[in-house]
XYZ file of C-alpha atoms in Angstrom:
554
model
C 0.000 0.000 0.000
C 1.268 3.442 -0.876
C 2.805 5.364 2.024
C 1.002 8.534 3.076
C 3.744 11.188 3.050
C 1.906 14.422 3.749
C 0.539 15.096 7.203
C -2.712 16.314 5.648
C -2.989 13.351 3.294
C -5.203 10.385 4.038
C -5.732 6.917 2.638
C -8.323 8.465 0.326
C -5.593 10.569 -1.296
C -3.585 7.464 -2.100
C -4.678 6.017 -5.439
C -3.423 2.572 -4.393
C -5.382 2.660 -1.132
C -8.705 3.847 -2.527
C -8.540 1.388 -5.444
C -7.713 -1.406 -2.983
C -10.822 -0.461 -1.008
C -12.791 -0.518 -4.251
C -11.395 -3.949 -5.132
C -12.535 -5.381 -1.783
C -16.052 -4.008 -2.257
C -16.197 -5.082 -5.905
C -15.033 -8.637 -5.159
C -17.674 -9.001 -2.443
C -20.351 -7.922 -4.939
C -18.795 -10.241 -7.558
C -19.477 -13.207 -5.275
C -22.964 -11.890 -4.451
C -23.805 -11.670 -8.170
C -22.711 -15.275 -8.639
C -25.186 -16.532 -6.036
C -27.907 -14.173 -7.281
C -28.106 -16.068 -10.585
C -26.735 -19.432 -9.513
C -29.916 -21.327 -10.502
C -30.631 -19.311 -13.672
C -28.503 -21.379 -16.085
C -30.024 -24.614 -14.759
C -33.705 -23.652 -15.004
C -34.239 -26.710 -17.206
C -32.693 -28.965 -14.536
C -34.814 -27.362 -11.808
C -37.859 -28.176 -13.926
C -36.877 -31.767 -14.665
C -35.418 -32.732 -11.233
C -37.351 -30.563 -8.749
C -40.624 -29.980 -10.584
C -40.244 -26.195 -10.856
C -42.322 -25.066 -13.835
C -41.990 -21.512 -15.227
C -44.457 -20.119 -12.671
C -42.549 -21.684 -9.755
C -39.203 -20.528 -11.132
C -40.542 -17.015 -11.740
C -42.001 -16.847 -8.230
C -38.661 -17.966 -6.785
C -36.722 -15.466 -8.924
C -38.989 -12.610 -7.843
C -38.780 -13.565 -4.165
C -35.266 -12.109 -3.906
C -36.725 -8.624 -3.580
C -40.017 -9.468 -1.814
C -39.021 -8.373 1.706
C -37.212 -5.330 0.340
C -40.409 -4.183 -1.382
C -43.250 -5.190 0.927
C -41.557 -5.072 4.335
C -39.629 -1.939 3.288
C -36.387 -3.571 4.352
C -34.360 -1.485 1.905
C -35.627 1.724 3.504
C -34.609 0.310 6.877
C -31.218 -0.619 5.368
C -30.764 2.966 4.170
C -31.492 4.304 7.648
C -29.050 1.768 9.150
C -26.428 2.862 6.624
C -26.880 6.563 7.394
C -26.889 6.030 11.167
C -24.301 3.252 11.534
C -22.000 3.885 8.591
C -20.483 1.821 5.798
C -18.405 -0.525 7.971
C -21.191 -1.860 10.185
C -23.650 -2.167 7.304
C -21.153 -4.014 5.102
C -20.557 -6.715 7.731
C -24.283 -6.973 8.468
C -25.146 -7.361 4.773
C -22.539 -10.112 4.396
C -24.006 -12.066 7.318
C -27.579 -11.676 6.041
C -26.601 -12.861 2.542
C -24.851 -15.891 4.002
C -27.849 -16.833 6.175
C -30.267 -16.674 3.259
C -27.913 -18.625 1.000
C -27.680 -21.461 3.564
C -31.483 -21.821 3.575
C -31.597 -21.607 -0.213
C -28.974 -24.314 -0.560
C -30.709 -26.699 1.861
C -34.022 -26.277 0.014
C -32.610 -27.761 -3.199
C -30.612 -30.578 -1.571
C -31.692 -34.193 -1.774
C -31.750 -34.219 2.046
C -34.751 -31.895 1.953
C -36.615 -34.157 -0.486
C -38.878 -36.545 1.387
C -38.155 -34.941 4.769
C -40.821 -33.963 7.281
C -39.946 -30.328 6.527
C -40.785 -30.879 2.861
C -44.177 -32.297 3.827
C -44.822 -29.299 6.076
C -44.055 -26.850 3.274
C -46.236 -28.856 0.872
C -49.188 -28.607 3.264
C -48.651 -25.005 4.379
C -48.028 -21.510 3.000
C -50.603 -22.153 0.277
C -52.638 -19.156 1.378
C -51.222 -15.931 2.817
C -53.942 -13.579 4.146
C -54.040 -10.132 2.550
C -51.135 -10.900 0.208
C -53.304 -13.421 -1.662
C -56.164 -10.939 -1.840
C -53.803 -8.319 -3.270
C -52.355 -10.829 -5.718
C -48.790 -10.388 -4.446
C -48.302 -13.542 -2.380
C -44.774 -15.005 -2.503
C -46.266 -18.518 -2.550
C -49.245 -20.247 -4.157
C -51.181 -23.503 -3.823
C -49.360 -26.279 -5.637
C -45.967 -24.556 -5.518
C -43.230 -27.202 -4.943
C -42.080 -27.332 -1.313
C -38.443 -26.908 -2.332
C -39.349 -23.739 -4.268
C -41.166 -22.349 -1.212
C -38.208 -22.848 1.145
C -35.730 -21.713 -1.506
C -37.811 -18.565 -1.944
C -37.622 -17.844 1.786
C -33.854 -18.220 1.666
C -33.678 -16.056 -1.457
C -35.781 -13.359 0.261
C -33.283 -13.201 3.121
C -30.324 -13.288 0.719
C -31.959 -10.485 -1.272
C -32.166 -8.295 1.825
C -28.430 -8.705 2.342
C -27.558 -8.307 -1.344
C -29.488 -5.067 -1.787
C -28.156 -3.746 1.525
C -24.672 -4.558 0.243
C -25.463 -2.739 -3.012
C -26.335 0.567 -1.365
C -23.449 0.155 1.076
C -20.939 -0.349 -1.719
C -22.323 2.691 -3.585
C -22.028 4.794 -0.424
C -18.530 3.421 0.210
C -17.373 4.381 -3.283
C -18.756 7.916 -2.880
C -16.915 8.144 0.454
C -13.555 7.011 -0.942
C -13.765 8.715 -4.358
C -15.652 11.950 -3.681
C -14.130 14.736 -5.776
C -12.090 12.167 -7.673
C -12.839 9.558 -10.346
C -16.186 8.490 -8.821
C -17.908 7.488 -12.104
C -14.867 5.474 -13.180
C -14.829 3.768 -9.776
C -18.556 2.938 -9.870
C -18.315 1.700 -13.435
C -15.274 -0.426 -12.618
C -16.974 -1.917 -9.546
C -20.042 -2.882 -11.514
C -17.979 -4.224 -14.421
C -16.086 -6.554 -12.086
C -19.230 -7.514 -10.183
C -20.986 -8.453 -13.421
C -18.288 -10.953 -14.218
C -20.103 -12.892 -11.525
C -22.948 -13.398 -14.000
C -20.563 -14.964 -16.509
C -18.933 -17.067 -13.791
C -22.192 -18.625 -12.611
C -23.340 -19.184 -16.209
C -20.186 -21.161 -16.920
C -19.744 -23.083 -13.667
C -23.264 -23.609 -12.290
C -24.191 -26.257 -14.922
C -20.787 -27.898 -14.466
C -21.265 -28.361 -10.719
C -24.860 -29.511 -11.236
C -23.738 -32.255 -13.644
C -20.489 -33.162 -11.893
C -19.510 -36.852 -11.645
C -22.055 -37.778 -14.333
C -24.990 -37.334 -11.953
C -27.296 -34.300 -11.788
C -27.536 -32.612 -8.381
C -28.592 -28.957 -8.492
C -27.603 -28.404 -4.846
C -23.924 -28.563 -5.791
C -24.367 -25.350 -7.776
C -25.941 -23.637 -4.760
C -23.114 -24.927 -2.535
C -20.559 -23.380 -4.906
C -22.244 -19.983 -4.520
C -22.546 -20.433 -0.761
C -18.798 -20.960 -0.329
C -18.069 -17.824 -2.353
C -20.373 -15.786 -0.083
C -18.210 -16.850 2.855
C -15.255 -15.290 1.031
C -17.350 -12.166 0.378
C -17.859 -11.773 4.124
C -14.088 -11.948 4.612
C -13.697 -9.163 2.009
C -16.073 -6.959 3.996
C -14.126 -7.661 7.193
C -10.857 -6.542 5.561
C -12.608 -3.438 4.224
C -13.877 -2.736 7.758
C -10.333 -2.149 9.015
C -9.334 -0.023 6.004
C -12.394 2.183 6.396
C -11.831 2.493 10.152
C -8.287 3.732 9.518
C -9.593 6.298 7.008
C -12.080 7.684 9.540
C -9.330 7.893 12.142
C -7.307 10.017 9.713
C -10.155 12.294 8.618
C -11.937 12.569 11.955
C -15.208 11.497 10.281
C -17.785 9.547 12.243
C -20.729 8.659 10.029
C -22.856 7.225 12.783
C -22.566 10.287 15.039
C -22.114 13.309 12.788
C -25.373 14.980 11.684
C -27.635 11.952 12.363
C -30.373 10.848 9.998
C -33.967 11.976 10.553
C -37.091 10.412 9.026
C -38.085 13.869 7.766
C -35.024 13.795 5.487
C -36.838 11.270 3.261
C -39.294 14.038 2.347
C -36.366 16.131 1.121
C -35.356 13.320 -1.226
C -38.886 12.698 -2.499
C -39.398 16.371 -3.358
C -36.642 16.214 -5.972
C -38.065 15.779 -9.480
C -34.674 14.703 -10.750
C -34.514 11.986 -8.095
C -37.825 10.499 -9.258
C -36.787 10.461 -12.911
C -33.462 8.798 -12.079
C -35.230 6.282 -9.800
C -37.756 5.370 -12.514
C -34.988 5.073 -15.097
C -33.197 2.736 -12.737
C -36.198 0.455 -12.219
C -36.875 0.317 -15.973
C -33.249 -0.493 -16.854
C -32.812 -3.112 -14.171
C -36.228 -4.689 -14.797
C -35.329 -5.149 -18.457
C -32.012 -6.823 -17.590
C -31.948 -8.724 -14.282
C -35.244 -10.638 -14.727
C -34.134 -11.386 -18.298
C -30.896 -12.899 -16.939
C -32.962 -15.435 -14.981
C -34.508 -16.711 -18.217
C -31.838 -15.866 -20.821
C -30.212 -19.301 -20.911
C -33.568 -21.027 -21.268
C -34.558 -18.507 -23.970
C -31.429 -19.443 -25.946
C -32.124 -23.151 -25.429
C -35.579 -22.606 -26.930
C -34.458 -20.464 -29.900
C -31.153 -22.028 -30.943
C -30.388 -25.470 -32.317
C -27.833 -27.364 -30.255
C -26.193 -30.712 -31.004
C -25.954 -33.033 -28.027
C -22.312 -33.859 -27.344
C -21.503 -37.488 -26.659
C -20.195 -38.456 -23.225
C -16.414 -38.259 -23.263
C -16.375 -35.650 -26.049
C -13.448 -33.247 -25.515
C -15.652 -30.143 -25.920
C -17.999 -31.371 -23.178
C -15.176 -31.906 -20.679
C -14.553 -29.867 -17.542
C -11.062 -29.123 -18.853
C -12.586 -27.050 -21.644
C -14.806 -25.294 -19.093
C -11.760 -24.197 -17.093
C -9.917 -23.135 -20.278
C -12.951 -21.096 -21.344
C -13.101 -19.377 -17.971
C -9.431 -18.398 -18.118
C -9.983 -17.098 -21.659
C -12.866 -15.007 -20.291
C -10.696 -13.622 -17.464
C -7.995 -12.745 -20.021
C -10.561 -10.848 -22.122
C -11.796 -8.935 -19.097
C -8.305 -8.195 -17.731
C -6.808 -6.986 -21.014
C -9.857 -4.912 -22.010
C -10.090 -3.337 -18.568
C -6.341 -2.654 -18.252
C -6.206 -1.032 -21.695
C -8.215 1.879 -20.278
C -5.344 2.811 -17.982
C -2.483 2.416 -20.472
C -0.864 5.728 -21.365
C 1.213 4.333 -24.231
C -0.844 3.963 -27.414
C 1.097 0.860 -28.483
C 0.372 -0.911 -25.198
C -3.261 0.229 -25.167
C -4.043 -1.064 -28.668
C -1.935 -4.159 -28.103
C -4.060 -5.085 -25.101
C -7.255 -4.390 -27.054
C -6.034 -6.627 -29.880
C -5.290 -9.436 -27.406
C -8.722 -8.958 -25.848
C -10.454 -9.122 -29.228
C -8.439 -12.184 -30.231
C -9.372 -14.005 -27.039
C -13.020 -12.930 -27.431
C -13.137 -14.654 -30.811
C -11.530 -17.703 -29.193
C -14.094 -17.624 -26.369
C -16.984 -17.523 -28.843
C -15.492 -20.437 -30.781
C -15.177 -22.527 -27.599
C -18.750 -21.690 -26.567
C -20.000 -22.688 -30.013
C -18.093 -25.985 -29.939
C -19.457 -26.711 -26.462
C -23.030 -26.385 -27.809
C -23.994 -24.711 -24.568
C -26.537 -21.909 -24.084
C -24.970 -21.145 -20.703
C -21.542 -20.600 -22.256
C -23.045 -18.347 -24.928
C -24.856 -16.089 -22.472
C -21.759 -15.912 -20.269
C -20.355 -13.452 -22.844
C -22.911 -10.914 -21.526
C -20.599 -8.769 -19.334
C -17.380 -9.021 -21.356
C -17.807 -5.993 -23.629
C -19.122 -4.019 -20.653
C -15.909 -4.711 -18.711
C -13.916 -3.048 -21.473
C -16.111 -0.017 -22.143
C -17.498 0.784 -18.670
C -14.238 2.426 -17.511
C -14.195 4.428 -20.768
C -17.735 5.628 -20.123
C -16.988 6.365 -16.474
C -13.868 8.337 -17.389
C -15.833 10.260 -20.003
C -18.577 11.185 -17.507
C -15.941 12.207 -14.940
C -14.150 14.548 -17.366
C -16.755 15.462 -20.021
C -20.183 14.814 -18.486
C -23.204 13.869 -20.685
C -24.601 11.347 -18.166
C -28.245 11.925 -19.179
C -27.390 11.551 -22.877
C -25.742 8.194 -22.188
C -28.923 6.951 -20.526
C -30.854 7.763 -23.716
C -28.336 5.787 -25.794
C -28.577 2.850 -23.398
C -32.370 2.780 -23.759
C -32.166 2.632 -27.555
C -29.733 -0.308 -27.429
C -31.949 -2.058 -24.867
C -34.985 -1.869 -27.180
C -33.055 -3.093 -30.229
C -31.607 -6.096 -28.378
C -34.896 -7.369 -26.909
C -36.687 -6.969 -30.255
C -33.860 -8.908 -31.917
C -34.288 -11.741 -29.418
C -38.069 -11.673 -29.925
C -38.312 -11.606 -33.722
C -34.955 -12.141 -35.441
C -33.273 -14.889 -33.394
C -36.163 -17.404 -33.814
C -35.747 -17.082 -37.604
C -32.304 -18.696 -37.242
C -33.675 -21.839 -35.594
C -31.899 -24.686 -37.361
C -29.038 -22.457 -38.527
C -26.363 -23.302 -35.970
C -23.638 -20.846 -36.986
C -25.969 -17.979 -37.934
C -28.081 -18.288 -34.787
C -25.113 -18.502 -32.427
C -23.368 -15.563 -34.132
C -26.478 -13.370 -33.863
C -26.901 -14.397 -30.222
C -23.297 -13.468 -29.386
C -23.519 -10.039 -31.041
C -26.879 -9.196 -29.436
C -25.817 -10.340 -25.964
C -22.597 -8.313 -26.162
C -24.509 -5.169 -27.184
C -27.071 -5.737 -24.422
C -24.272 -5.987 -21.862
C -22.676 -2.839 -23.260
C -25.968 -0.928 -23.034
C -26.333 -1.910 -19.400
C -22.834 -0.655 -18.632
C -24.160 2.861 -19.209
C -26.147 2.643 -15.949
C -23.313 2.430 -13.393
C -21.155 4.822 -15.402
C -23.781 7.553 -15.748
C -26.818 6.992 -13.494
C -25.339 6.104 -10.089
C -22.754 8.937 -10.014
C -25.620 11.363 -10.745
C -27.358 10.692 -7.410
C -24.935 12.805 -5.291
C -25.861 15.767 -7.532
C -29.532 15.421 -6.569
C -29.456 15.054 -2.766
C -27.512 16.263 0.268
C -24.435 14.162 1.045
C -25.577 13.255 4.584
C -28.668 11.441 3.286
C -27.122 9.860 0.213
C -27.393 6.398 1.813
C -31.150 6.854 2.159
C -31.365 8.214 -1.394
C -29.644 5.093 -2.755
C -31.913 2.950 -0.543
C -35.046 4.600 -1.951
C -33.818 4.097 -5.520
C -32.975 0.470 -4.780
C -36.410 0.007 -3.160
C -38.170 1.371 -6.248
C -35.875 -0.776 -8.397
C -36.725 -3.827 -6.304
C -40.417 -3.436 -7.096
C -39.516 -4.141 -10.721
C -37.116 -6.932 -9.801
C -39.895 -8.610 -7.804
C -42.664 -8.049 -10.339
C -41.094 -8.806 -13.699
C -39.631 -12.292 -13.038
C -43.161 -13.282 -11.962
C -44.687 -11.669 -15.039
C -42.206 -13.361 -17.372
C -43.012 -16.747 -15.815
C -46.778 -16.201 -16.000
C -46.683 -14.764 -19.551
C -44.417 -17.604 -20.663
C -46.846 -20.195 -19.317
C -49.920 -18.401 -20.716
C -48.234 -17.997 -24.133
C -47.478 -21.719 -24.390
C -50.761 -23.536 -23.579
C -49.842 -26.399 -25.922
C -46.750 -27.199 -23.831
C -48.759 -27.085 -20.599
C -51.402 -29.396 -22.094
C -48.762 -31.801 -23.452
C -47.104 -31.968 -20.042
C -50.416 -32.737 -18.351
C -51.228 -35.365 -20.973
C -47.803 -36.948 -20.577
C -46.954 -36.621 -24.291
C -44.071 -34.271 -23.496
C -41.429 -34.875 -20.833
C -40.416 -32.063 -18.416
C -36.951 -31.995 -20.008
C -38.427 -31.563 -23.511
C -40.929 -28.959 -22.337
C -38.185 -26.903 -20.659
C -36.541 -26.202 -24.034
C -39.663 -25.699 -26.181
C -41.105 -22.358 -24.995
C -41.960 -19.412 -27.243
C -40.410 -16.323 -25.604
C -41.807 -13.644 -27.957
C -44.365 -12.102 -25.576
C -42.067 -11.818 -22.507
C -39.387 -10.221 -24.706
C -41.878 -7.714 -26.110
C -42.745 -6.714 -22.553
C -39.044 -6.090 -21.811
C -38.664 -4.038 -25.001
C -41.564 -1.850 -23.831
C -39.650 -1.138 -20.628
C -36.797 0.107 -22.793
C -39.165 2.356 -24.724
C -40.494 3.986 -21.533
C -36.886 4.395 -20.324
C -36.043 6.159 -23.593
C -38.877 8.666 -23.126
C -37.857 9.267 -19.508
C -34.234 9.743 -20.519
C -35.211 12.421 -23.036
C -37.368 14.114 -20.389
C -34.474 13.996 -17.893
C -32.329 16.032 -20.276
C -35.053 18.698 -20.446
C -35.460 18.793 -16.636
C -31.701 18.931 -16.133
C -31.446 22.032 -18.325
C -34.304 23.735 -16.447
C -33.310 22.782 -12.883
C -29.552 22.948 -13.322
C -28.766 19.618 -11.646
C -25.543 19.431 -13.621
C -26.118 15.877 -14.872
C -24.557 16.761 -18.223
C -21.567 18.369 -16.494
C -18.337 16.509 -15.593
C -17.869 15.074 -12.078
C -14.293 16.300 -11.803
C -14.110 20.087 -11.772
C -10.966 21.586 -13.256
């Protein structure tokens, strides 16, 4: 760690120290993102081995944010963050995530199957007063017992994950205020999103390990990584404590939070537009991630690889992962290279390895490996976008561009990709290009939207402002996985009837859905986000929020 030479300097003034703090926070979120989607690439296996149809899977996927939305846990988390500070809240969020993950893991183990606890869950929680009447119950009659318990675990995990999200955002603002805050936020999210690729690649491998399917092994993999995430937060605790000792700051005692401060946040028109943009963006991406692998399985033609085939081996999986890490590392590092020769050399290596990654994914005939390319382009361009916003501004304009790309990608998945059914090379190529662009469009959010929040609210209540945005966002993250599952089932009555008649096996049904209607719904979210983004530019000019201005003042 860089030595602090000046008596007035602090850890925050050391580039090495503040980027180390960022790395600890980003790695913790990286592991959280892995568990968040750990069952997504094995939706077909959950359907065939645990009896989770699309409605059950959608209900489980939406449960992550249930307590945050309906018990207002995120608001409580924001108050905890403002009163207790980043350090305490980081440790607490790590413990909560770990607790929920343990329950989630046990729910999908074979030990749970046939147990007295499974029978209890089968017979109970089929009717929840008030929630059933409002149509927002987290359970339903006939929902598999394992899905019910897994949903409870996912609810608890979701409380910790979203608490960690606002804590990390607050931590970055604390360490990078007046410095490269957009670059830091973009870099954190770019690294965290590699967790999506990691779970897409390894979750199916662990589920099928030793030639026998066991979905609980995938959950166990994510659980172990969350233990490491907690260790990351503990290390950050001591770094942050040293920073406060140097600066004399004391978040939990200085200018304490008051409930009335929430009114100050809610009176900001800019805050509401940014919050709605956030929920639209995230609702068009995160719920889609839960179903993306299955969508590709239904729209692309894959050749089943024989047992013992080299391309189906775990060795290739590990090689592919290292290729992915090389792509991410070289693309990310190129942003910080001052020599043009080194910069473009790294970009060339990254592009070369990206082509190699796509070739391996194609040879593996794996939808999971194809979708794992999702964050790779974002890793390379997010720092560029963050640096641009820091020095040039134009955050609101970037949100408009992101909305346009979002619409184009979902419409491509809905109408163009199905036309390539049967065309292996053409379909896979189109899928790769569209997924990369979708990931790139989403990288505009951390680079431009999150750094805009400190321009809209007072610094002492920024934790609560992030909590309110995350709470509004969580409404979408709860609602849209459910809607996708219900629309998917309603749009495919022939598959439902064939399953009931026994003419179609669960494994065959899981890869036969028509995803057009759910994808159209997601494209509509992008359209509304586009209109809001254009309106935000108008409001910014009138109110003078400075969203189009650079973060770093010369």
